[in-house]
Coordinates of C-alpha atoms and ligand atoms in Angstrom, one line a residue:
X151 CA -0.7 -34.4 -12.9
X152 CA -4.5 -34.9 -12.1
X153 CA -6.9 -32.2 -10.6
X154 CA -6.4 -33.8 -7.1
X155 CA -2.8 -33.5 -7.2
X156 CA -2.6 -29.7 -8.8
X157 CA -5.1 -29.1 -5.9
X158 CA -2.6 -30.7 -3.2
X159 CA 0.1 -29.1 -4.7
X160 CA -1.0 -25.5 -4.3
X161 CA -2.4 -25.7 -0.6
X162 CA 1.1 -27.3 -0.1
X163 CA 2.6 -23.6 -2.0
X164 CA 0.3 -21.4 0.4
X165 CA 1.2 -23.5 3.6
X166 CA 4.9 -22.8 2.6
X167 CA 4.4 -18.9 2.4
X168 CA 2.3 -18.0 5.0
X169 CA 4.4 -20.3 7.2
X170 CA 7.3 -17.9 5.6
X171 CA 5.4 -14.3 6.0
X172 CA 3.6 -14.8 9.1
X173 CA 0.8 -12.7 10.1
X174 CA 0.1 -12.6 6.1
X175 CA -2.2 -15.5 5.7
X176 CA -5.4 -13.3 4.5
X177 CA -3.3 -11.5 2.3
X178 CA -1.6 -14.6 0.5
X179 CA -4.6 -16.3 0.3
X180 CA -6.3 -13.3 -1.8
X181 CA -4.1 -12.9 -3.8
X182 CA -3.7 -16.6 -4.7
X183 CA -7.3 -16.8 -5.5
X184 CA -7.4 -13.9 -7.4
X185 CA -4.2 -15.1 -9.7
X186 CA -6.5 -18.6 -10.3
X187 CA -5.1 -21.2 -12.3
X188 CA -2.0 -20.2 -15.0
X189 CA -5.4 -19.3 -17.8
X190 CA -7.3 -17.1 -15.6
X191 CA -7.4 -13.7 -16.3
X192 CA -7.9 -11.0 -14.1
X193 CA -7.9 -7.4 -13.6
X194 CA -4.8 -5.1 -12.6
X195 CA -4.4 -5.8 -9.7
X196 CA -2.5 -3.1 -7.0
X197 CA -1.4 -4.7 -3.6
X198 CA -1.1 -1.5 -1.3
X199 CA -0.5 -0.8 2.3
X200 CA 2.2 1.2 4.5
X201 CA 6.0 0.7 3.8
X202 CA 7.8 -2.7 5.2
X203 CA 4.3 -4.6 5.5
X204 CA 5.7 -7.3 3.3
X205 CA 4.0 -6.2 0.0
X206 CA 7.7 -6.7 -2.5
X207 CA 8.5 -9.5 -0.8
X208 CA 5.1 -11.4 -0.6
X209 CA 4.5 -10.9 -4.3
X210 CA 7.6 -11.7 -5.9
X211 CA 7.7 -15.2 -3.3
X212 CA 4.1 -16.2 -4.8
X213 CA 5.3 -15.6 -8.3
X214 CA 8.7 -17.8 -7.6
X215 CA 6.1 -20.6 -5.8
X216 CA 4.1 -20.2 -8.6
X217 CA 6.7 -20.8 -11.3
X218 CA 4.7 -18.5 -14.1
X219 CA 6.4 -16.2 -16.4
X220 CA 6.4 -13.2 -15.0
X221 CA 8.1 -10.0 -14.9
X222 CA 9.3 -7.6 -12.2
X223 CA 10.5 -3.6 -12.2
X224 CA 10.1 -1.5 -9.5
X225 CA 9.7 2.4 -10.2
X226 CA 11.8 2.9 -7.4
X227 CA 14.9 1.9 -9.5
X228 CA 13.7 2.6 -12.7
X229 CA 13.5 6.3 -12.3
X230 CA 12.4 7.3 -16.0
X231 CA 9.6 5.9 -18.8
X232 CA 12.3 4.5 -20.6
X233 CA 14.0 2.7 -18.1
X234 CA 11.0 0.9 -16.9
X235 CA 9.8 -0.3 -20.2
X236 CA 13.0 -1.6 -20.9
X237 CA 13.8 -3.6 -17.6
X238 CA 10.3 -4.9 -18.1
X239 CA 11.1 -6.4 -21.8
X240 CA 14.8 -7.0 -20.3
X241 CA 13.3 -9.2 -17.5
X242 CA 10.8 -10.8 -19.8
X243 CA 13.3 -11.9 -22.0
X244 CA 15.7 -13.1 -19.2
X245 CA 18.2 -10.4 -20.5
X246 CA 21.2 -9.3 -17.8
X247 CA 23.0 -6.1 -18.3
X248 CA 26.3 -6.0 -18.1
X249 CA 29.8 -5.1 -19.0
X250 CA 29.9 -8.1 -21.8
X251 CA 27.0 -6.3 -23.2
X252 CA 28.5 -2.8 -22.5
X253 CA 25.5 -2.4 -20.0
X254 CA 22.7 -2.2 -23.1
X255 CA 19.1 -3.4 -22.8
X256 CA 17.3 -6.0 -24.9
X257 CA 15.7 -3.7 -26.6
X258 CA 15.4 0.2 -26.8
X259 CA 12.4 1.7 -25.6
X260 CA 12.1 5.7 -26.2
X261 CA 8.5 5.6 -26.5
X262 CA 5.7 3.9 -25.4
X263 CA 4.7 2.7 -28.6
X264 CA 7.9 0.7 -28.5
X265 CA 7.2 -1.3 -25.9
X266 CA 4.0 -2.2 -26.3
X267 CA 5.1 -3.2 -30.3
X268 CA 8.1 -5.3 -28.3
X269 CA 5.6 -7.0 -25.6
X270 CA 4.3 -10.0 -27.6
X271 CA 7.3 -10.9 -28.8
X272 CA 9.0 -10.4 -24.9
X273 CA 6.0 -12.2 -23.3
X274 CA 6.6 -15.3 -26.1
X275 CA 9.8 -15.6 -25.1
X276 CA 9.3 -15.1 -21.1
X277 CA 6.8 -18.5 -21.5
X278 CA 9.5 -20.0 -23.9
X279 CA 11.4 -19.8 -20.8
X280 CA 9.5 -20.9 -18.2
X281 CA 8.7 -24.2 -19.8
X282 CA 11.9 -24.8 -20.0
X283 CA 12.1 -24.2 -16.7
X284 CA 9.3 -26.0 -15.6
X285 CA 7.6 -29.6 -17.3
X286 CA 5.1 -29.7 -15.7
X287 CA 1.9 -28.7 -17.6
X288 CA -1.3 -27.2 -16.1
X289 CA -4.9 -28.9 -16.1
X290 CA -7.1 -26.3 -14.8
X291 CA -9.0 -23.1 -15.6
X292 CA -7.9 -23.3 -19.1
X293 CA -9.9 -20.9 -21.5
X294 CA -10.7 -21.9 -24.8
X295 CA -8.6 -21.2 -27.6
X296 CA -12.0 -20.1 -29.7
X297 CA -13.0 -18.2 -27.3
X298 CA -10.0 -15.8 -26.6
X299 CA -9.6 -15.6 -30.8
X300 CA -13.3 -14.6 -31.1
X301 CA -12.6 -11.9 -28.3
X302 CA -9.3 -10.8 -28.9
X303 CA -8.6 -11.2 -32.7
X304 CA -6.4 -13.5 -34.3
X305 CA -3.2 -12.9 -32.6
X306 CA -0.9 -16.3 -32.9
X307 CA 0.0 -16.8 -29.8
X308 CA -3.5 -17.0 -28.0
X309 CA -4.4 -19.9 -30.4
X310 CA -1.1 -21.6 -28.6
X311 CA -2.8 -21.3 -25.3
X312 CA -0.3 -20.1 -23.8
X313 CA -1.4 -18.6 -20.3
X314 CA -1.2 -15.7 -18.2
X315 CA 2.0 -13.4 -18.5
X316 CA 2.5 -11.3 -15.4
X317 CA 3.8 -8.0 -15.1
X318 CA 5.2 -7.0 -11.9
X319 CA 5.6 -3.3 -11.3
X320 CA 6.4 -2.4 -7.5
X321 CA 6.1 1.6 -6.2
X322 CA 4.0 2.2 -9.3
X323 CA 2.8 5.7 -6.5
X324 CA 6.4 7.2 -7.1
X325 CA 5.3 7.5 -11.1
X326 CA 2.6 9.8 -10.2
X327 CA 5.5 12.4 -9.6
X328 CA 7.3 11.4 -12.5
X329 CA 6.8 14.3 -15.8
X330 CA 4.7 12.7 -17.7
X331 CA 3.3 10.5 -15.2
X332 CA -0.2 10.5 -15.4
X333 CA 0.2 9.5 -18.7
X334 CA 2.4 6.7 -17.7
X335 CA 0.2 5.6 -15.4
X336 CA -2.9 5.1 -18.3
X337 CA -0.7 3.5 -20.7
X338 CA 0.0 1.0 -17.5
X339 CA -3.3 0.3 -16.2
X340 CA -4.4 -0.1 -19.6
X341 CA -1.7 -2.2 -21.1
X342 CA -3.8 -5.2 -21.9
X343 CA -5.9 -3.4 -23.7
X344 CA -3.4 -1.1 -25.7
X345 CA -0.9 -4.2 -26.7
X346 CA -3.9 -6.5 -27.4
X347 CA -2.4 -9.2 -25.0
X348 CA -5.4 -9.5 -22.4
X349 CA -3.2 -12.6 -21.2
X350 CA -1.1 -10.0 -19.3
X351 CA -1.6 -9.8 -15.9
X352 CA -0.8 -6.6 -13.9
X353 CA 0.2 -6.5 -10.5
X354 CA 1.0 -3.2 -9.1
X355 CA 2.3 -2.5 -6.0
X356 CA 2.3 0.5 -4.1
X357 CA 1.9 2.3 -0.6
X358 CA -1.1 4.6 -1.8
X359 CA -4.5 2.9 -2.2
X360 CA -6.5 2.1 -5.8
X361 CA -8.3 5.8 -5.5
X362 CA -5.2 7.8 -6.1
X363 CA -4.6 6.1 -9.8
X364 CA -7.8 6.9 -11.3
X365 CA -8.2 10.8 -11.1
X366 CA -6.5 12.2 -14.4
X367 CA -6.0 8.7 -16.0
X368 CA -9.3 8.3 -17.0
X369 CA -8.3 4.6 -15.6
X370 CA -11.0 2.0 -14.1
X371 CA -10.0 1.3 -10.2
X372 CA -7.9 -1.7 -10.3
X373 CA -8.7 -3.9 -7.9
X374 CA -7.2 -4.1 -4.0
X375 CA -5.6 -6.1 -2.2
X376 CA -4.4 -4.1 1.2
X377 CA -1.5 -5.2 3.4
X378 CA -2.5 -3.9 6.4
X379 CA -0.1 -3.5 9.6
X380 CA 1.3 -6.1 11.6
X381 CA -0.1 -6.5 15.1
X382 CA 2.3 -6.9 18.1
X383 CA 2.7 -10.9 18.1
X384 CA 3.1 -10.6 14.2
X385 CA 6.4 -8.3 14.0
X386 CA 7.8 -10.5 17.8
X387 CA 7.1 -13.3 15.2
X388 CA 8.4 -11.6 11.8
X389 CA 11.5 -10.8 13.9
X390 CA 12.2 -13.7 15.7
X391 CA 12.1 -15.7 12.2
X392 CA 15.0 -13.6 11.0
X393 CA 17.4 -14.1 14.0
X394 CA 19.5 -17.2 14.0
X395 CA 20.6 -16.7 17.9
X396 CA 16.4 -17.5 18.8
X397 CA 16.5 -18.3 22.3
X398 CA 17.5 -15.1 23.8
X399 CA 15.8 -13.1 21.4
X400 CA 13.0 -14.4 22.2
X401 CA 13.2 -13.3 25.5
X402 CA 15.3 -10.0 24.5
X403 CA 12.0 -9.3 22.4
X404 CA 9.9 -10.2 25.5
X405 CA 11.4 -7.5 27.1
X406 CA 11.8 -4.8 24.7
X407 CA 9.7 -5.2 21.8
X408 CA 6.7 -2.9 22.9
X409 CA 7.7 0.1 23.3
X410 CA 10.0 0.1 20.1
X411 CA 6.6 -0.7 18.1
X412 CA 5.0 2.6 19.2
X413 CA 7.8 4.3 17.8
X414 CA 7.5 2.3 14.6
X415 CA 6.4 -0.9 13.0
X416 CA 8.6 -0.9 10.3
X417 CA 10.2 -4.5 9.7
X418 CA 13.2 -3.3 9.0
X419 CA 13.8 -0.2 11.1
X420 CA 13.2 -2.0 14.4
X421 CA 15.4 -5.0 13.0
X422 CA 17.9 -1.4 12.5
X423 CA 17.2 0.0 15.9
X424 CA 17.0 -3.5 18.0
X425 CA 20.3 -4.9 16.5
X426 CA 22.4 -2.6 18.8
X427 CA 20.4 -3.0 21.7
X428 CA 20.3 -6.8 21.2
X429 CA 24.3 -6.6 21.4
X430 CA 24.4 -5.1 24.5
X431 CA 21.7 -7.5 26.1
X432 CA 24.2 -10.5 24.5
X433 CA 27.4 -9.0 26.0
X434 CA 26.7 -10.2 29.7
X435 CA 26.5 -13.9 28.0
X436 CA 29.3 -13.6 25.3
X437 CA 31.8 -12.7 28.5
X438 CA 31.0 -14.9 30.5
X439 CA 29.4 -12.8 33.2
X440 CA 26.0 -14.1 32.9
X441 CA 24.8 -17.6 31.9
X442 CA 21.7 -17.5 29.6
X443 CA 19.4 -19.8 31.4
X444 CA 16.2 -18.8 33.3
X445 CA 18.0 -16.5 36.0
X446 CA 20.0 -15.5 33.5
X447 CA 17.7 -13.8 31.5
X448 CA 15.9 -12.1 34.3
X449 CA 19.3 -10.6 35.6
X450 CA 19.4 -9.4 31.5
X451 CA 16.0 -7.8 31.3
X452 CA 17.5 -6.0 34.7
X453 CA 20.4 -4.7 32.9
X454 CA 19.0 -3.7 29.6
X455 CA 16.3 -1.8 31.1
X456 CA 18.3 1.6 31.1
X457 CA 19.5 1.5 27.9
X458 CA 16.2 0.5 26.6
X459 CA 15.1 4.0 27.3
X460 CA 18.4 5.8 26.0
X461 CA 18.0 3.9 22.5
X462 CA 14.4 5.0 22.7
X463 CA 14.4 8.7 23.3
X464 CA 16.9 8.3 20.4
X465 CA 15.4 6.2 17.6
X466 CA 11.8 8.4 18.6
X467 CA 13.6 11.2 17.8
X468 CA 15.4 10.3 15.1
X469 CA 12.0 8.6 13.3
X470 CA 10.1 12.1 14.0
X471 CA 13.0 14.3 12.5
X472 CA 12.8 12.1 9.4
X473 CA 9.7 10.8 8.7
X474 CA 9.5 8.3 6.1
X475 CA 13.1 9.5 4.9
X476 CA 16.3 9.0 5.9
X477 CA 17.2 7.2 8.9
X478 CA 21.2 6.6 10.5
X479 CA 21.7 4.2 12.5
X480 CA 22.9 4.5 15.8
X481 CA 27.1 3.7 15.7
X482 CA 27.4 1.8 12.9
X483 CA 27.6 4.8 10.2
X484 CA 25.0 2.9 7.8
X485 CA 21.8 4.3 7.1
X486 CA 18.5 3.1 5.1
X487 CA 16.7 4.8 3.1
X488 CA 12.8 3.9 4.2
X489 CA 10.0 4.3 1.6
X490 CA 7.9 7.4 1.4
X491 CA 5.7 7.3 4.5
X492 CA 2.1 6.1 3.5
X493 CA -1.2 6.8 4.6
X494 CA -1.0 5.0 7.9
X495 CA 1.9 7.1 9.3
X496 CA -0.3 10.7 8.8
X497 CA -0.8 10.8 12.1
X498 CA 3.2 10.4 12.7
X499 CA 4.1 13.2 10.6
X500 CA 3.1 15.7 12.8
X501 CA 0.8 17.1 10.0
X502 CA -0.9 21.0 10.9
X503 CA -4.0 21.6 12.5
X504 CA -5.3 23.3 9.3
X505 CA -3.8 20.6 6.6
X506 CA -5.6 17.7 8.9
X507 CA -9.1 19.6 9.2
X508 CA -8.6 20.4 5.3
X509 CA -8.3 16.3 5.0
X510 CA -11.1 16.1 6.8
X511 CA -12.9 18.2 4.9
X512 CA -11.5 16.4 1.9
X513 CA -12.7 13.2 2.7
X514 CA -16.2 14.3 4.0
X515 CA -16.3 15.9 0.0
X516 CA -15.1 12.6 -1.7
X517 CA -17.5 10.6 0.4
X518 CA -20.8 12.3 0.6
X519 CA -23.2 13.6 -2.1
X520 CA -23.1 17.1 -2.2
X521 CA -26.9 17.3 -2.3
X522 CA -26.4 16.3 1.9
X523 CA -24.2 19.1 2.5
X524 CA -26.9 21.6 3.2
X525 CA -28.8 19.0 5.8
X526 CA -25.8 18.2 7.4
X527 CA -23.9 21.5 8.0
X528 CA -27.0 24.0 7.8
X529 CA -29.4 22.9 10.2
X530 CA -26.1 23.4 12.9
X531 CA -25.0 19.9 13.7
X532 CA -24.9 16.4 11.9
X533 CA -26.1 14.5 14.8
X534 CA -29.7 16.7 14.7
X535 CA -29.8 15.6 10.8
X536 CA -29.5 12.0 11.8
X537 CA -32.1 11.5 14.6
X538 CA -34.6 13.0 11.5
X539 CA -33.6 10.5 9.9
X540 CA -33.4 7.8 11.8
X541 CA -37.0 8.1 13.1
X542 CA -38.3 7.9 9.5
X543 CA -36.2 4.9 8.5
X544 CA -37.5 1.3 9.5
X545 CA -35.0 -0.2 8.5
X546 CA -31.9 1.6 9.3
X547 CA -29.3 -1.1 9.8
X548 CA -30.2 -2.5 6.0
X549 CA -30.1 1.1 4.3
X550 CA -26.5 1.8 6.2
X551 CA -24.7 -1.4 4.6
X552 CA -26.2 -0.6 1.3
X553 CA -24.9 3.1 1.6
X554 CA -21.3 1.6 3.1
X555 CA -21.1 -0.8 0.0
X556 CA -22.4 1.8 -2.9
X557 CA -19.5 4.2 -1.2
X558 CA -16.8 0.8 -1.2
X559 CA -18.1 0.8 -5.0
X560 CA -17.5 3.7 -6.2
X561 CA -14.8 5.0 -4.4
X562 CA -14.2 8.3 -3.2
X563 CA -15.8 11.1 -5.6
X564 CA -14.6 14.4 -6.5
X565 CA -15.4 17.8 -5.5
X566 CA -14.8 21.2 -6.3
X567 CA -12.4 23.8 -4.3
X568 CA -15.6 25.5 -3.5
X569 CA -17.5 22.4 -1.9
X570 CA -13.7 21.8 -0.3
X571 CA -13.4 25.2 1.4
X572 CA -17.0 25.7 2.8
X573 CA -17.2 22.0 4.7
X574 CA -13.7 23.0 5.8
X575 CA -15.2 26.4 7.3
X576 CA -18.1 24.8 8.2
X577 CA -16.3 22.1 10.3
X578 CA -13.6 24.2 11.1
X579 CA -15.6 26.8 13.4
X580 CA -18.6 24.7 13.9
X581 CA -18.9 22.2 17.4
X582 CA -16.5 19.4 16.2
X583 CA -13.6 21.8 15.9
X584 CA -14.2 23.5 19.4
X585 CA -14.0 19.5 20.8
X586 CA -10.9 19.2 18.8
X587 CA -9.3 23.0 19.7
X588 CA -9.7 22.2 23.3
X589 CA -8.1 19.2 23.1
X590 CA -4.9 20.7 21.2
X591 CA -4.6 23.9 23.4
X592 CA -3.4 26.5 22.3
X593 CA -3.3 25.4 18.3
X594 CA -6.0 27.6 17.4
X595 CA -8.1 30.1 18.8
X596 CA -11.2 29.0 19.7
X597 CA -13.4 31.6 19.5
X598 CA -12.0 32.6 16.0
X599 CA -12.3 29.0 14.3
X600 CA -10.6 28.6 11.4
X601 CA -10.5 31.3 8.3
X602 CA -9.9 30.3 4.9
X603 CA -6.7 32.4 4.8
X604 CA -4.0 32.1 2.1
X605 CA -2.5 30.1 5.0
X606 CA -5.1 27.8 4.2
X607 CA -4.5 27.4 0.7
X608 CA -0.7 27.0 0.7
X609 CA -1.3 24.5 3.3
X610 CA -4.3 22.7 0.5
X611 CA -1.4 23.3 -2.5
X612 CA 1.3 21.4 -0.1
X613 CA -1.4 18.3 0.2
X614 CA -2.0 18.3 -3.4
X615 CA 1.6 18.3 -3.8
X616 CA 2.1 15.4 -1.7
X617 CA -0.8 13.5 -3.2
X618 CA -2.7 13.1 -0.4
X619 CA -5.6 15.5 -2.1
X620 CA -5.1 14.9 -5.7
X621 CA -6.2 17.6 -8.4
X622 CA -7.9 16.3 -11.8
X623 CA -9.3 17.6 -14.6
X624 CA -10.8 21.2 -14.9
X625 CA -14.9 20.1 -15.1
X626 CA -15.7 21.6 -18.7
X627 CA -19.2 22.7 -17.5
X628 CA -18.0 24.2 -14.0
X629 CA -14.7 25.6 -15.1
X630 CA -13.0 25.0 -12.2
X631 CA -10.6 21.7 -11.1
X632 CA -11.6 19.4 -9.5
X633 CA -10.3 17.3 -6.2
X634 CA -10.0 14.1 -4.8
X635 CA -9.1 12.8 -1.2
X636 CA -6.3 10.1 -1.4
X637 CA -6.4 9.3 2.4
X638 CA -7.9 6.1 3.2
X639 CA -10.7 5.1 5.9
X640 CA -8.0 3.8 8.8
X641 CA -5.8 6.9 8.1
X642 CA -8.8 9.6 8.3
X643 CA -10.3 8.2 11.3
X644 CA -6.8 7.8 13.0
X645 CA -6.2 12.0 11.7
X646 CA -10.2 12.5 13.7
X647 CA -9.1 11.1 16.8
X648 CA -5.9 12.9 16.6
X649 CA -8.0 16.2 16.5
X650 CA -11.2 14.6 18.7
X651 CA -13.1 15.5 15.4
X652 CA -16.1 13.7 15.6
X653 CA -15.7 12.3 11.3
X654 CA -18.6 9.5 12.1
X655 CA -20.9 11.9 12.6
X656 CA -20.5 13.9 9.7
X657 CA -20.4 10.4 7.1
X658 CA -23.8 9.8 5.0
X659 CA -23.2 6.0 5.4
X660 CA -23.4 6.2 9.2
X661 CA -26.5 8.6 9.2
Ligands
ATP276 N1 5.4 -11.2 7.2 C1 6.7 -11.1 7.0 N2 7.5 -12.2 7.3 C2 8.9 -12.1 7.2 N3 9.5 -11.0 6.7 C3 8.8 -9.9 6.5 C4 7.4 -9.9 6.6 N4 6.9 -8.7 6.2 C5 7.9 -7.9 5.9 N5 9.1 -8.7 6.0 C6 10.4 -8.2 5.8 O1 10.5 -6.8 6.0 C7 11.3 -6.2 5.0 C8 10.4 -5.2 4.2 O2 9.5 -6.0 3.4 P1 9.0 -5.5 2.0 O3 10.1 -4.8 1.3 O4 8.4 -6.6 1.3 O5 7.9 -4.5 2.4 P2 7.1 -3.5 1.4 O6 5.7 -3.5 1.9 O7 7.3 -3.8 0.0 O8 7.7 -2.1 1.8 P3 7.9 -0.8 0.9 O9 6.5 -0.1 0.8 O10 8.8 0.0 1.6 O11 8.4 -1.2 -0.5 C9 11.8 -7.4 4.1 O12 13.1 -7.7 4.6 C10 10.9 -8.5 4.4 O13 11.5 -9.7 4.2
MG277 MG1 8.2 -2.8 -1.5

């Protein structure tokens, strides 16, 4: 096959998926030039974004498209160290457990040492089998054979050429709660390095972002790739694709789709809640009482309209009792287990007053230097630091991208449980909070602010627990541990509006 062709051949893959996942075009795309040709190697990689925003299904499509050898294990199924190193070499190695084999892997792996001695010889056989599975052979990006043996050593399968093996590991965020997980997570993200096989190519997918891997691993930040949420004519899309009976879903959706994506937009809990519903909108046609053409449909939207609110009051209140948990479907007895709720749903969870201003207060810590603490909190409000500011700069625009890209850079940084608790007293009794108490009543007393009580610190132990503050290493010359804020940008802003906390003001980048 000739470069034209190859070329043809791959814009002909990506038409395929994003026609397939629509409303994940950007997404597909990114991560198709990032994966390059089958000789490119890359960085691990971790695809992230809220639950049911396509991120399994997405990946493991591009890797069947592709027809690489590749490898897949999610951490949600593989629940121990062992487990997952051994479905990894099991799927490598195109080995099925089963009774026949009295349910053994292909190898055992007690220890991490085990895998990575069993990887080369896995990741030889995983490209065994996919050129028997595939003939044809690629003609682009391909890297020397010199060159990897002069970088790498003189392993014998680099001087084959052999191409990128990928590794696959999906809800890599539920390992952080594993024993031993942190641990886990740097023999993971460094797994190229360790196994001397820089032809592997990690993909990790999870529904926390890059920031909360790299505190305690000692781990580089791999690089992003964020799913973000679908927007309205995205999931009426999404959901019309998977419903055979199209023409009067189209029109059910019409009718009912909106106010079931302000409860959620969860794929599959509103294909859950809006199965039932969509029943009772058929019924009229299935007996006979109603024909389904234009007149039709408008004396349907008339007759679903009450139970449209019943089944709402009832899936809002179900999805509130049970964030990101369990969810039972109305009738039917089933029930699905959704992922652990991400970033995006904070908001949703119904989080305290005090645990969102100590978020906050987090992410004002990872994001500034703490040499503009004084300036901004001191002198009595942020907005009086930035008109100094402002009038000295000439070139303000400029000197706020460069801040905005040096912060995308280097992530968010850590702070001490000192720095932590005074912007959290400083923004929870200064102007910003009286905004945000009158807004939420009767939450807090105004005139009291906010004391850093023990209340306070359970409530800081609780996000720690939940990873949305993560704790990392004790600082050798400080003594004391220090922190990191795991919320993202979307998710802290949506957590200020929620409180009428003015965050923008309080940002270096904006100031
Ligand atoms: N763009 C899309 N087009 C078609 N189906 C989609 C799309 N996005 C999600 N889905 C469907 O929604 C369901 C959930 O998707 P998937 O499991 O890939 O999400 P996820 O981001 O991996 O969620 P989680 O974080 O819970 O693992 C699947 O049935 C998938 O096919
Ligand atoms: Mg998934």
């Amino acid at each position: 096959m000739n470069s034209a062709d190859a070329d043809a051949n791959i814009g002909k893959r990506q038409e395929v998926l994003v026609r397939d996942f629509p409303g994940r075009r950007s997404e597909i795309q990114d991560l198709l030039s990032i994966l390059g040709g089958p000789y490119d190697f890359f960085p691990p990689l971790l695809v992230h974004g809220a639950a049911s925003t396509g991120k399994t299904s997405v990946v493991k499509e591009i890797f069947r498209h592709l027809r690489r050898p590749y490898a897949y294990a999610s951490c949600r199924s593989c629940h121990a160290a062992r487990i997952l190193f051994e479905s990894i070499i099991n799927s490598l190695v195109g080995h099925v457990r089963s009774a026949e084999n009295g349910y053994s892997s292909a190898r055992k792996c007690e220890r991490a040492s085990d895998f990575v001695e069993f990887l080369p010889d896995a990741c030889e056989e995983a490209i065994r089998r996919s050129n028997n599975e595939s003939c044809s052979s690629p003609s682009n990006g391909k890297a020397s054979s010199d060159e990897l043996v002069t970088v790498f050593g003189n392993l014998s399968w680099f001087k084959r050429e052999t191409g990128v093996v990928y590794l696959i590991i999906d809800n890599i965020d539920l390992v952080r709660n594993w024993s031993g997980g942190q641990n886990l997570l740097s023999v993971l993200f460094r797994l190229p390095e360790l196994s001397r096989l820089p032809q592997l190519g990690m993909v990790f997918i999870s529904s926390v972002g890059p920031h909360a891997f790299t505190s305690g691993t000692g781990c580089r930040q791999p690089l992003p790739v964020y799913f973000r949420d679908y927007l309205d004519d995205e999931l009426f899309q999404i959901l019309v694709k998977k419903q055979i009976k199209s023409d009067l879903y189209v029109s059910f959706l019409n009718a009912v789709l909106k106010p079931f994506s302000r409860a959620t937009r969860r794929i599959t809990e509103l294909m859950m809640l809006l199965e039932p519903l969509f029943e009772q909108y058929c019924a009229p046609v299935v007996s006979g009482a109603v024909l389904p053409d234009e007149q039709g449909k408008r004396k349907l939207f008339t007759l679903i309209k009450p139970h449209v609110r019943s089944f709402l009051g009832r899936a809002s209140s179900i999805l509130a009792a049970s964030p990101g948990k369990l969810l039972e479907s109305q009738g039917g007895g089933r029930s699905v287990i959704s992922a652990p709720a991400s970033d995006d749903q904070l908001c949703d969870l119904q989080l305290p007053l005090c645990s969102k201003y100590l978020l906050l207060a987090a992410y004002i810590a990872s994001t500034n230097p703490a040499t503009l603490d004084a300036a901004l909190f001191d002198a009595g409000n942020a907005s009086g630091s930035r008109k100094r500011r402002r009038r000295s700069s000439l070139s303000a625009t400029e000197k706020k991208e460069n801040k905005e890209m040096e912060r995308q850079l280097k992530g968010p940084g850590s702070f001490s449980l000192e720095r932590l608790l005074a912007i959290f007293s400083c923004i929870a009794t200064g102007p910003g909070l009286k905004l945000g108490i009158s807004a939420h009543d009767n939450k807090l007393d105004e005139d009291a602010g906010m004391e850093v009580t023990s209340d306070v610190l359970m409530q800081l132990s609780t996000l720690v627990g939940v990873g949305l503050i993560s704790q990392g290493l004790t600082d050798p010359l400080e003594g004391s541990p220090k922190f990191r804020c795991n919320v993202e940008e979307e998710a802290i802003h949506m957590i200020a509006r929620s409180t009428s906390f003015p965050l923008a003001k309080y940002l270096y980048y904006n100031c």
